[in-house]
mmCIF file of C-alpha atoms in Angstrom:
data_model
loop_
_atom_site.group_PDB
_atom_site.id
_atom_site.type_symbol
_atom_site.label_atom_id
_atom_site.label_comp_id
_atom_site.label_asym_id
_atom_site.label_seq_id
_atom_site.Cartn_x
_atom_site.Cartn_y
_atom_site.Cartn_z
ATOM 1 C CA UNK R 1 2.559 -28.439 11.526
ATOM 2 C CA UNK R 2 2.634 -26.094 14.229
ATOM 3 C CA UNK R 3 2.699 -22.328 13.352
ATOM 4 C CA UNK R 4 5.420 -19.911 14.579
ATOM 5 C CA UNK R 5 4.713 -17.495 17.493
ATOM 6 C CA UNK R 6 3.346 -14.384 15.986
ATOM 7 C CA UNK R 7 5.507 -11.900 17.307
ATOM 8 C CA UNK R 8 3.151 -10.410 19.547
ATOM 9 C CA UNK R 9 5.055 -10.953 23.018
ATOM 10 C CA UNK R 10 6.099 -7.958 24.933
ATOM 11 C CA UNK R 11 5.318 -5.581 22.178
ATOM 12 C CA UNK R 12 4.541 -1.988 22.651
ATOM 13 C CA UNK R 13 0.763 -0.910 21.608
ATOM 14 C CA UNK R 14 2.116 1.004 18.624
ATOM 15 C CA UNK R 15 4.080 -2.030 17.202
ATOM 16 C CA UNK R 16 2.992 -4.393 14.679
ATOM 17 C CA UNK R 17 1.669 -7.435 15.629
ATOM 18 C CA UNK R 18 2.225 -10.224 13.168
ATOM 19 C CA UNK R 19 -1.337 -11.497 14.277
ATOM 20 C CA UNK R 20 -3.141 -7.968 13.144
ATOM 21 C CA UNK R 21 -0.959 -8.073 9.793
ATOM 22 C CA UNK R 22 -3.035 -6.598 6.926
ATOM 23 C CA UNK R 23 -1.930 -9.830 5.225
ATOM 24 C CA UNK R 24 -0.236 -11.281 1.753
ATOM 25 C CA UNK R 25 -1.174 -10.369 -1.762
ATOM 26 C CA UNK R 26 -1.714 -14.010 -2.549
ATOM 27 C CA UNK R 27 -3.680 -16.817 -0.631
ATOM 28 C CA UNK R 28 -1.370 -19.603 -0.075
ATOM 29 C CA UNK R 29 -2.174 -23.420 0.515
ATOM 30 C CA UNK R 30 -1.764 -24.441 2.937
ATOM 31 C CA UNK R 31 -1.811 -21.043 4.662
ATOM 32 C CA UNK R 32 1.497 -19.271 5.084
ATOM 33 C CA UNK R 33 2.857 -19.096 8.600
ATOM 34 C CA UNK R 34 1.375 -15.740 10.159
ATOM 35 C CA UNK R 35 4.593 -14.500 11.410
ATOM 36 C CA UNK R 36 7.239 -12.519 10.188
ATOM 37 C CA UNK R 37 9.816 -14.794 10.508
ATOM 38 C CA UNK R 38 8.420 -16.151 6.911
ATOM 39 C CA UNK R 39 9.232 -13.083 5.442
ATOM 40 C CA UNK R 40 12.930 -13.051 6.751
ATOM 41 C CA UNK R 41 13.275 -16.693 5.666
ATOM 42 C CA UNK R 42 12.029 -16.103 1.792
ATOM 43 C CA UNK R 43 14.097 -12.668 1.723
ATOM 44 C CA UNK R 44 17.207 -14.723 2.903
ATOM 45 C CA UNK R 45 16.658 -17.517 0.511
ATOM 46 C CA UNK R 46 15.958 -14.818 -2.703
ATOM 47 C CA UNK R 47 18.530 -14.928 -5.230
ATOM 48 C CA UNK R 48 18.635 -11.203 -5.195
ATOM 49 C CA UNK R 49 19.805 -11.069 -1.745
ATOM 50 C CA UNK R 50 22.609 -13.379 -2.475
ATOM 51 C CA UNK R 51 23.515 -11.164 -5.623
ATOM 52 C CA UNK R 52 23.965 -8.264 -2.950
ATOM 53 C CA UNK R 53 27.354 -9.756 -1.931
ATOM 54 C CA UNK R 54 28.638 -8.655 -5.489
ATOM 55 C CA UNK R 55 27.344 -5.006 -5.601
ATOM 56 C CA UNK R 56 29.500 -2.260 -4.604
ATOM 57 C CA UNK R 57 28.481 -0.046 -1.674
ATOM 58 C CA UNK R 58 30.914 2.621 -2.015
ATOM 59 C CA UNK R 59 34.103 1.306 -2.930
ATOM 60 C CA UNK R 60 34.531 -1.327 -6.104
ATOM 61 C CA UNK R 61 35.223 -4.458 -4.696
ATOM 62 C CA UNK R 62 37.841 -5.161 -7.142
ATOM 63 C CA UNK R 63 40.196 -3.025 -5.060
ATOM 64 C CA UNK R 64 40.070 -4.892 -1.984
ATOM 65 C CA UNK R 65 38.331 -7.913 -0.662
ATOM 66 C CA UNK R 66 37.838 -5.801 2.834
ATOM 67 C CA UNK R 67 35.367 -2.921 1.636
ATOM 68 C CA UNK R 68 32.045 -3.136 2.291
ATOM 69 C CA UNK R 69 29.516 -4.609 -0.512
ATOM 70 C CA UNK R 70 25.996 -4.214 -0.744
ATOM 71 C CA UNK R 71 25.201 -7.417 1.576
ATOM 72 C CA UNK R 72 27.363 -6.429 4.489
ATOM 73 C CA UNK R 73 25.978 -3.053 4.304
ATOM 74 C CA UNK R 74 22.479 -4.693 4.497
ATOM 75 C CA UNK R 75 23.765 -7.128 7.385
ATOM 76 C CA UNK R 76 24.699 -3.894 9.550
ATOM 77 C CA UNK R 77 21.684 -2.152 9.017
ATOM 78 C CA UNK R 78 20.017 -5.536 9.959
ATOM 79 C CA UNK R 79 21.960 -5.485 13.343
ATOM 80 C CA UNK R 80 21.343 -1.670 14.233
ATOM 81 C CA UNK R 81 17.898 -2.029 13.279
ATOM 82 C CA UNK R 82 16.731 -4.827 15.587
ATOM 83 C CA UNK R 83 19.090 -2.750 18.339
ATOM 84 C CA UNK R 84 16.657 0.041 18.273
ATOM 85 C CA UNK R 85 13.961 -1.834 17.594
ATOM 86 C CA UNK R 86 14.511 -3.905 20.560
ATOM 87 C CA UNK R 87 14.815 -0.630 22.834
ATOM 88 C CA UNK R 88 11.429 0.583 21.870
ATOM 89 C CA UNK R 89 9.696 -2.758 22.238
ATOM 90 C CA UNK R 90 8.644 -2.904 18.687
ATOM 91 C CA UNK R 91 8.771 -6.029 16.229
ATOM 92 C CA UNK R 92 12.376 -6.908 16.124
ATOM 93 C CA UNK R 93 11.532 -9.598 13.509
ATOM 94 C CA UNK R 94 9.580 -7.237 11.098
ATOM 95 C CA UNK R 95 12.243 -4.457 11.501
ATOM 96 C CA UNK R 96 15.017 -7.010 10.805
ATOM 97 C CA UNK R 97 12.991 -8.403 7.487
ATOM 98 C CA UNK R 98 12.674 -4.765 6.406
ATOM 99 C CA UNK R 99 16.305 -3.830 6.686
ATOM 100 C CA UNK R 100 17.038 -7.411 4.981
ATOM 101 C CA UNK R 101 15.111 -6.211 1.809
ATOM 102 C CA UNK R 102 15.682 -2.330 1.937
ATOM 103 C CA UNK R 103 18.172 -2.869 -0.760
ATOM 104 C CA UNK R 104 17.320 -5.599 -2.962
ATOM 105 C CA UNK R 105 16.418 -3.147 -5.822
ATOM 106 C CA UNK R 106 19.747 -1.614 -5.811
ATOM 107 C CA UNK R 107 21.428 -1.887 -9.173
ATOM 108 C CA UNK R 108 25.140 -2.701 -9.766
ATOM 109 C CA UNK R 109 27.715 0.134 -8.403
ATOM 110 C CA UNK R 110 25.895 1.859 -6.072
ATOM 111 C CA UNK R 111 24.341 5.321 -6.081
ATOM 112 C CA UNK R 112 26.223 5.712 -9.805
ATOM 113 C CA UNK R 113 24.441 3.058 -11.190
ATOM 114 C CA UNK R 114 20.993 4.248 -9.856
ATOM 115 C CA UNK R 115 21.839 7.876 -11.406
ATOM 116 C CA UNK R 116 22.287 6.366 -14.833
ATOM 117 C CA UNK R 117 19.321 4.416 -15.000
ATOM 118 C CA UNK R 118 17.165 6.920 -13.795
ATOM 119 C CA UNK R 119 18.446 9.228 -16.397
ATOM 120 C CA UNK R 120 17.892 6.617 -18.897
ATOM 121 C CA UNK R 121 14.574 5.777 -18.021
ATOM 122 C CA UNK R 122 12.699 9.210 -17.346
ATOM 123 C CA UNK R 123 11.009 9.192 -20.448
ATOM 124 C CA UNK R 124 9.563 5.740 -19.158
ATOM 125 C CA UNK R 125 8.317 6.397 -15.703
ATOM 126 C CA UNK R 126 12.388 6.707 -14.154
ATOM 127 C CA UNK R 127 14.104 4.437 -11.774
ATOM 128 C CA UNK R 128 14.610 4.494 -7.939
ATOM 129 C CA UNK R 129 15.873 1.360 -5.910
ATOM 130 C CA UNK R 130 13.150 1.677 -3.188
ATOM 131 C CA UNK R 131 10.325 1.182 -5.641
ATOM 132 C CA UNK R 132 12.719 -1.562 -7.704
ATOM 133 C CA UNK R 133 12.768 -3.180 -3.960
ATOM 134 C CA UNK R 134 9.220 -3.764 -4.167
ATOM 135 C CA UNK R 135 9.188 -4.909 -7.632
ATOM 136 C CA UNK R 136 12.095 -7.522 -6.679
ATOM 137 C CA UNK R 137 10.039 -9.013 -3.958
ATOM 138 C CA UNK R 138 6.490 -8.545 -5.660
ATOM 139 C CA UNK R 139 7.442 -9.975 -9.301
ATOM 140 C CA UNK R 140 10.806 -10.441 -10.403
ATOM 141 C CA UNK R 141 11.831 -13.138 -7.943
ATOM 142 C CA UNK R 142 9.896 -16.028 -8.919
ATOM 143 C CA UNK R 143 10.590 -19.184 -6.767
ATOM 144 C CA UNK R 144 7.419 -20.432 -5.915
ATOM 145 C CA UNK R 145 4.902 -21.907 -8.651
ATOM 146 C CA UNK R 146 1.898 -20.453 -7.285
ATOM 147 C CA UNK R 147 2.599 -17.033 -7.712
ATOM 148 C CA UNK R 148 4.918 -14.492 -8.707
ATOM 149 C CA UNK R 149 7.092 -12.906 -6.233
ATOM 150 C CA UNK R 150 7.825 -13.965 -2.399
ATOM 151 C CA UNK R 151 4.275 -12.738 -1.234
ATOM 152 C CA UNK R 152 5.799 -10.785 1.903
ATOM 153 C CA UNK R 153 3.361 -9.191 4.174
ATOM 154 C CA UNK R 154 1.574 -5.724 3.834
ATOM 155 C CA UNK R 155 3.902 -4.002 6.497
ATOM 156 C CA UNK R 156 7.115 -5.396 4.777
ATOM 157 C CA UNK R 157 5.994 -4.044 1.538
ATOM 158 C CA UNK R 158 5.056 -0.680 2.971
ATOM 159 C CA UNK R 159 8.355 -0.289 4.768
ATOM 160 C CA UNK R 160 10.585 -0.879 1.446
ATOM 161 C CA UNK R 161 8.491 1.878 -0.627
ATOM 162 C CA UNK R 162 8.359 4.502 2.347
ATOM 163 C CA UNK R 163 12.010 4.027 3.087
ATOM 164 C CA UNK R 164 13.349 7.514 3.524
ATOM 165 C CA UNK R 165 16.897 8.833 4.447
ATOM 166 C CA UNK R 166 18.824 11.841 2.945
ATOM 167 C CA UNK R 167 20.061 9.456 -0.212
ATOM 168 C CA UNK R 168 16.316 7.640 -0.206
ATOM 169 C CA UNK R 169 13.086 9.784 -0.920
ATOM 170 C CA UNK R 170 10.092 7.530 -1.118
ATOM 171 C CA UNK R 171 7.319 7.859 -3.761
ATOM 172 C CA UNK R 172 9.617 9.553 -6.438
ATOM 173 C CA UNK R 173 8.600 6.940 -9.342
ATOM 174 C CA UNK R 174 5.487 4.914 -9.537
ATOM 175 C CA UNK R 175 4.223 2.950 -12.531
ATOM 176 C CA UNK R 176 1.352 4.366 -14.346
ATOM 177 C CA UNK R 177 -0.467 1.387 -14.194
ATOM 178 C CA UNK R 178 0.560 0.390 -10.487
ATOM 179 C CA UNK R 179 0.590 -3.436 -11.010
ATOM 180 C CA UNK R 180 2.273 -3.960 -7.447
ATOM 181 C CA UNK R 181 -0.018 -2.227 -5.506
ATOM 182 C CA UNK R 182 1.763 1.056 -4.605
ATOM 183 C CA UNK R 183 -1.355 3.092 -4.063
ATOM 184 C CA UNK R 184 -2.723 0.861 -1.761
ATOM 185 C CA UNK R 185 0.674 0.910 0.278
ATOM 186 C CA UNK R 186 0.443 4.709 0.222
ATOM 187 C CA UNK R 187 -3.008 5.200 1.290
ATOM 188 C CA UNK R 188 -2.441 3.094 4.322
ATOM 189 C CA UNK R 189 -1.073 6.606 5.547
ATOM 190 C CA UNK R 190 1.843 9.064 4.782
ATOM 191 C CA UNK R 191 4.095 7.151 7.373
ATOM 192 C CA UNK R 192 5.196 3.580 7.325
ATOM 193 C CA UNK R 193 5.187 1.731 10.543
ATOM 194 C CA UNK R 194 7.858 2.443 13.490
ATOM 195 C CA UNK R 195 9.607 -0.837 12.503
ATOM 196 C CA UNK R 196 10.265 0.521 8.897
ATOM 197 C CA UNK R 197 11.069 4.179 10.356
ATOM 198 C CA UNK R 198 13.796 2.047 12.497
ATOM 199 C CA UNK R 199 15.434 0.759 9.478
ATOM 200 C CA UNK R 200 15.642 4.524 8.173
ATOM 201 C CA UNK R 201 17.564 5.499 10.887
ATOM 202 C CA UNK R 202 19.679 2.184 11.042
ATOM 203 C CA UNK R 203 20.643 2.730 7.197
ATOM 204 C CA UNK R 204 21.932 6.043 7.975
ATOM 205 C CA UNK R 205 24.145 4.760 11.076
ATOM 206 C CA UNK R 206 25.698 1.714 9.258
ATOM 207 C CA UNK R 207 26.412 3.857 6.364
ATOM 208 C CA UNK R 208 28.039 6.287 8.075
ATOM 209 C CA UNK R 209 29.878 4.397 10.249
ATOM 210 C CA UNK R 210 31.427 1.858 7.493
ATOM 211 C CA UNK R 211 32.357 4.428 5.064
ATOM 212 C CA UNK R 212 34.496 5.838 7.728
ATOM 213 C CA UNK R 213 36.056 2.687 8.326
ATOM 214 C CA UNK R 214 36.333 1.930 4.473
ATOM 215 C CA UNK R 215 37.816 5.477 4.191
ATOM 216 C CA UNK R 216 40.304 5.229 6.348
ATOM 217 C CA UNK R 217 41.381 1.835 4.876
ATOM 218 C CA UNK R 218 41.417 3.431 1.719
ATOM 219 C CA UNK R 219 43.542 6.483 2.716
ATOM 220 C CA UNK R 220 40.816 9.209 2.226
ATOM 221 C CA UNK R 221 40.355 9.977 5.795
ATOM 222 C CA UNK R 222 42.742 10.542 8.694
ATOM 223 C CA UNK R 223 42.832 11.297 12.457
ATOM 224 C CA UNK R 224 42.867 14.929 11.752
ATOM 225 C CA UNK R 225 39.911 14.979 9.567
ATOM 226 C CA UNK R 226 38.008 12.979 11.838
ATOM 227 C CA UNK R 227 38.536 15.009 14.969
ATOM 228 C CA UNK R 228 36.975 18.075 13.087
ATOM 229 C CA UNK R 229 34.013 16.219 13.745
ATOM 230 C CA UNK R 230 32.504 16.770 16.884
ATOM 231 C CA UNK R 231 30.681 13.164 16.874
ATOM 232 C CA UNK R 232 34.297 11.141 16.145
ATOM 233 C CA UNK R 233 36.111 13.276 18.738
ATOM 234 C CA UNK R 234 33.687 12.674 21.583
ATOM 235 C CA UNK R 235 33.829 8.840 20.951
ATOM 236 C CA UNK R 236 37.512 8.609 20.110
ATOM 237 C CA UNK R 237 38.872 10.963 22.964
ATOM 238 C CA UNK R 238 38.425 8.595 25.828
ATOM 239 C CA UNK R 239 39.928 5.611 24.050
ATOM 240 C CA UNK R 240 42.822 7.433 22.307
ATOM 241 C CA UNK R 241 43.969 8.990 25.429
ATOM 242 C CA UNK R 242 45.572 5.455 26.238
ATOM 243 C CA UNK R 243 46.604 4.583 22.794
ATOM 244 C CA UNK R 244 48.437 7.468 21.617
ATOM 245 C CA UNK R 245 51.303 5.782 20.249
ATOM 246 C CA UNK R 246 49.131 3.248 18.492
ATOM 247 C CA UNK R 247 47.996 4.089 15.040
ATOM 248 C CA UNK R 248 44.586 4.886 14.517
ATOM 249 C CA UNK R 249 43.729 2.081 11.991
ATOM 250 C CA UNK R 250 44.636 -0.584 14.814
ATOM 251 C CA UNK R 251 42.009 1.328 17.163
ATOM 252 C CA UNK R 252 39.377 2.266 14.543
ATOM 253 C CA UNK R 253 36.992 -0.604 15.449
ATOM 254 C CA UNK R 254 36.761 0.322 19.244
ATOM 255 C CA UNK R 255 36.124 3.982 18.565
ATOM 256 C CA UNK R 256 33.500 2.868 16.089
ATOM 257 C CA UNK R 257 31.790 0.435 17.932
ATOM 258 C CA UNK R 258 31.512 3.513 20.914
ATOM 259 C CA UNK R 259 30.062 5.895 18.038
ATOM 260 C CA UNK R 260 27.330 2.869 17.194
ATOM 261 C CA UNK R 261 26.710 2.711 20.765
ATOM 262 C CA UNK R 262 25.979 6.579 21.083
ATOM 263 C CA UNK R 263 23.861 6.680 17.943
ATOM 264 C CA UNK R 264 21.567 3.611 18.504
ATOM 265 C CA UNK R 265 21.397 4.671 22.343
ATOM 266 C CA UNK R 266 20.197 8.354 21.135
ATOM 267 C CA UNK R 267 17.744 7.190 18.608
ATOM 268 C CA UNK R 268 16.105 4.845 21.541
ATOM 269 C CA UNK R 269 15.719 7.693 24.129
ATOM 270 C CA UNK R 270 15.133 10.247 21.455
ATOM 271 C CA UNK R 271 12.003 7.965 19.661
ATOM 272 C CA UNK R 272 11.014 7.074 23.231
ATOM 273 C CA UNK R 273 10.135 10.765 23.956
ATOM 274 C CA UNK R 274 8.870 11.953 20.581
ATOM 275 C CA UNK R 275 6.624 8.707 20.501
ATOM 276 C CA UNK R 276 4.915 9.666 24.157
ATOM 277 C CA UNK R 277 4.528 13.252 23.175
ATOM 278 C CA UNK R 278 2.674 12.105 20.133
ATOM 279 C CA UNK R 279 0.258 10.127 22.196
ATOM 280 C CA UNK R 280 0.311 7.168 19.383
ATOM 281 C CA UNK R 281 -1.607 4.090 20.722
ATOM 282 C CA UNK R 282 -1.609 1.876 17.414
ATOM 283 C CA UNK R 283 0.035 1.435 14.280
ATOM 284 C CA UNK R 284 -2.405 3.306 12.032
ATOM 285 C CA UNK R 285 -1.784 6.200 14.465
ATOM 286 C CA UNK R 286 1.768 6.182 13.792
ATOM 287 C CA UNK R 287 1.081 6.133 9.995
ATOM 288 C CA UNK R 288 -0.834 9.589 10.396
ATOM 289 C CA UNK R 289 1.372 10.916 13.108
ATOM 290 C CA UNK R 290 2.616 13.924 10.876
ATOM 291 C CA UNK R 291 5.988 13.412 11.138
ATOM 292 C CA UNK R 292 8.679 10.520 11.700
ATOM 293 C CA UNK R 293 8.461 9.323 15.420
ATOM 294 C CA UNK R 294 11.668 7.346 15.397
ATOM 295 C CA UNK R 295 14.655 9.974 15.379
ATOM 296 C CA UNK R 296 17.842 11.173 16.885
ATOM 297 C CA UNK R 297 18.233 14.217 19.170
ATOM 298 C CA UNK R 298 18.729 17.767 17.371
ATOM 299 C CA UNK R 299 21.906 17.391 18.879
ATOM 300 C CA UNK R 300 22.993 13.818 17.644
ATOM 301 C CA UNK R 301 21.532 15.104 14.418
ATOM 302 C CA UNK R 302 23.731 17.816 13.947
ATOM 303 C CA UNK R 303 26.716 15.770 14.693
ATOM 304 C CA UNK R 304 25.713 13.047 11.947
ATOM 305 C CA UNK R 305 25.041 15.697 9.504
ATOM 306 C CA UNK R 306 28.799 17.102 10.039
ATOM 307 C CA UNK R 307 30.110 13.137 9.931
ATOM 308 C CA UNK R 308 28.355 12.843 6.475
ATOM 309 C CA UNK R 309 29.184 16.192 5.034
ATOM 310 C CA UNK R 310 32.663 15.095 6.024
ATOM 311 C CA UNK R 311 32.589 11.359 3.913
ATOM 312 C CA UNK R 312 30.781 13.386 1.141
ATOM 313 C CA UNK R 313 33.674 15.730 0.784
ATOM 314 C CA UNK R 314 36.395 13.452 1.278
ATOM 315 C CA UNK R 315 35.150 9.896 0.393
ATOM 316 C CA UNK R 316 32.157 10.123 -2.084
ATOM 317 C CA UNK R 317 33.373 12.922 -4.248
ATOM 318 C CA UNK R 318 37.071 11.975 -4.122
ATOM 319 C CA UNK R 319 38.639 11.473 -7.404
ATOM 320 C CA UNK R 320 39.164 7.571 -7.522
ATOM 321 C CA UNK R 321 36.029 7.338 -6.633
ATOM 322 C CA UNK R 322 34.158 9.453 -9.043
ATOM 323 C CA UNK R 323 36.195 8.215 -11.734
ATOM 324 C CA UNK R 324 34.824 4.620 -11.093
ATOM 325 C CA UNK R 325 31.518 6.268 -10.616
ATOM 326 C CA UNK R 326 31.897 7.438 -14.391
ATOM 327 C CA UNK R 327 32.917 4.414 -15.874
ATOM 328 C CA UNK R 328 30.099 2.235 -14.131
ATOM 329 C CA UNK R 329 27.519 4.877 -15.423
ATOM 330 C CA UNK R 330 29.016 4.464 -18.889
ATOM 331 C CA UNK R 331 28.961 0.672 -18.809
ATOM 332 C CA UNK R 332 25.195 0.981 -17.680
ATOM 333 C CA UNK R 333 24.757 3.378 -20.423
ATOM 334 C CA UNK R 334 26.167 1.036 -23.027
ATOM 335 C CA UNK R 335 24.105 -2.030 -21.966
ATOM 336 C CA UNK R 336 20.831 -0.505 -21.942
ATOM 337 C CA UNK R 337 21.280 1.043 -25.428
ATOM 338 C CA UNK R 338 22.582 -2.020 -26.606
ATOM 339 C CA UNK R 339 19.474 -4.205 -25.218
ATOM 340 C CA UNK R 340 16.723 -1.534 -26.280
ATOM 341 C CA UNK R 341 18.135 -1.469 -29.885
ATOM 342 C CA UNK R 342 18.384 -5.447 -29.886
ATOM 343 C CA UNK R 343 16.171 -6.943 -27.622
ATOM 344 C CA UNK R 344 17.240 -10.256 -28.471
ATOM 345 C CA UNK R 345 20.507 -9.737 -26.707
ATOM 346 C CA UNK R 346 18.691 -10.418 -23.438
ATOM 347 C CA UNK R 347 17.830 -13.891 -22.105
ATOM 348 C CA UNK R 348 14.238 -15.089 -23.133
ATOM 349 C CA UNK R 349 12.839 -14.902 -19.368
ATOM 350 C CA UNK R 350 12.980 -11.141 -19.846
ATOM 351 C CA UNK R 351 12.255 -10.589 -23.532
ATOM 352 C CA UNK R 352 9.008 -12.617 -23.328
ATOM 353 C CA UNK R 353 8.053 -9.993 -20.987
ATOM 354 C CA UNK R 354 8.591 -7.206 -23.411
ATOM 355 C CA UNK R 355 5.001 -7.009 -24.939
ATOM 356 C CA UNK R 356 3.342 -6.837 -21.535
ATOM 357 C CA UNK R 357 6.157 -3.970 -20.361
ATOM 358 C CA UNK R 358 8.163 -2.499 -22.959
ATOM 359 C CA UNK R 359 11.593 -2.802 -23.912
ATOM 360 C CA UNK R 360 12.767 -0.153 -21.849
ATOM 361 C CA UNK R 361 11.586 -1.453 -18.460
ATOM 362 C CA UNK R 362 12.523 -4.865 -19.373
ATOM 363 C CA UNK R 363 16.191 -3.828 -19.901
ATOM 364 C CA UNK R 364 16.251 -1.853 -16.657
ATOM 365 C CA UNK R 365 15.155 -4.665 -14.720
ATOM 366 C CA UNK R 366 17.820 -6.867 -16.277
ATOM 367 C CA UNK R 367 20.446 -4.487 -15.863
ATOM 368 C CA UNK R 368 19.211 -3.539 -12.208
ATOM 369 C CA UNK R 369 19.337 -6.975 -11.287
ATOM 370 C CA UNK R 370 22.917 -7.585 -12.564
ATOM 371 C CA UNK R 371 26.240 -7.663 -9.926
ATOM 372 C CA UNK R 372 29.074 -5.434 -10.655
ATOM 373 C CA UNK R 373 30.913 -8.367 -11.973
ATOM 374 C CA UNK R 374 28.063 -9.559 -14.191
ATOM 375 C CA UNK R 375 27.755 -5.926 -15.532
ATOM 376 C CA UNK R 376 31.536 -5.711 -16.532
ATOM 377 C CA UNK R 377 31.645 -9.094 -18.057
ATOM 378 C CA UNK R 378 28.532 -8.431 -20.049
ATOM 379 C CA UNK R 379 30.000 -5.691 -21.406
ATOM 380 C CA UNK R 380 32.992 -7.558 -22.532
ATOM 381 C CA UNK R 381 31.227 -10.428 -23.893
ATOM 382 C CA UNK R 382 29.129 -7.741 -25.959
ATOM 383 C CA UNK R 383 31.789 -5.359 -26.958
ATOM 384 C CA UNK R 384 35.046 -6.616 -26.717
ATOM 385 C CA UNK R 385 36.475 -8.367 -30.396
ATOM 386 C CA UNK R 386 38.773 -10.434 -28.013
ATOM 387 C CA UNK R 387 35.841 -12.151 -26.291
ATOM 388 C CA UNK R 388 33.684 -14.650 -28.336
ATOM 389 C CA UNK R 389 32.133 -16.874 -25.380
#
């Protein structure tokens, strides 16, 4: 069987060439395909990737079939990441694969679920979804008999553990025994490759734009509040001039498309300038550049921060969202306490790991892998006296 090309055609010298990858944790027979396309395929077929469809982004999907989920968010991150990576002559396949995997470790119910698990796990090493994403691809997924995990490339795993946005801080938790080689990934350099840095910005672009759209659909945002944000005003003014009598909901998509274009184009141009100024000539120089090289301009960063602050005030802290977050955290705490008191409530494939990893980490893994729906159903099965299934 012939190998796929190693993704090296037309790459900038500071991009990651699959042919020069630091490799995979496990040798495979026959040898694994050398391109990052293999990583993309393995993530695509992972059970954890499919479960993202039923995990909350911001709004609980029971309320509407049209709100974003972790899966639709991930696909929008992939789109933005590949666009920016192509503009910078980076490895588009690697950027897309990192984007596909970046939220695999997210628990049910969005950041509310993460906060609950981190609080419960503080005496046992904490919980952080970037570390959990690495745990998923290195251990919890087990579709191949020859090794645990998906056996992804070093550079992709490095991108997961170093994922960095205002909502994600890399390296906040690390298992004491470092069973997944986090130390080796960190030792490669303080910064991830440019392809992973692209995903950091693409993540911010995706959630900012789709949370605006979902906030409009939920009625938490309106044209007056959005017009207080310069980025929205600049993108919408040319379009709304011709559609003054058309409801904003009917024109939201062209405006968001225009805003997405501006953000991606700014990221490409600003990053080109910073990369040139840094004088980096290879991927290792990128890792030790001192500061991230993929960036927005100062003006765009200020505008995006203003938009994100509006979302924080009017969407993320709205009482309807806060109420659902509080309920979600209660469900997770109740499940965690039940499993750690009576481990046999968990399936055998989890309880068999307790002696090696401890009941608290095993319970955390089980809950983190749940979808919103499964978490709610599990609570009903365990605690609702009317349920005996």
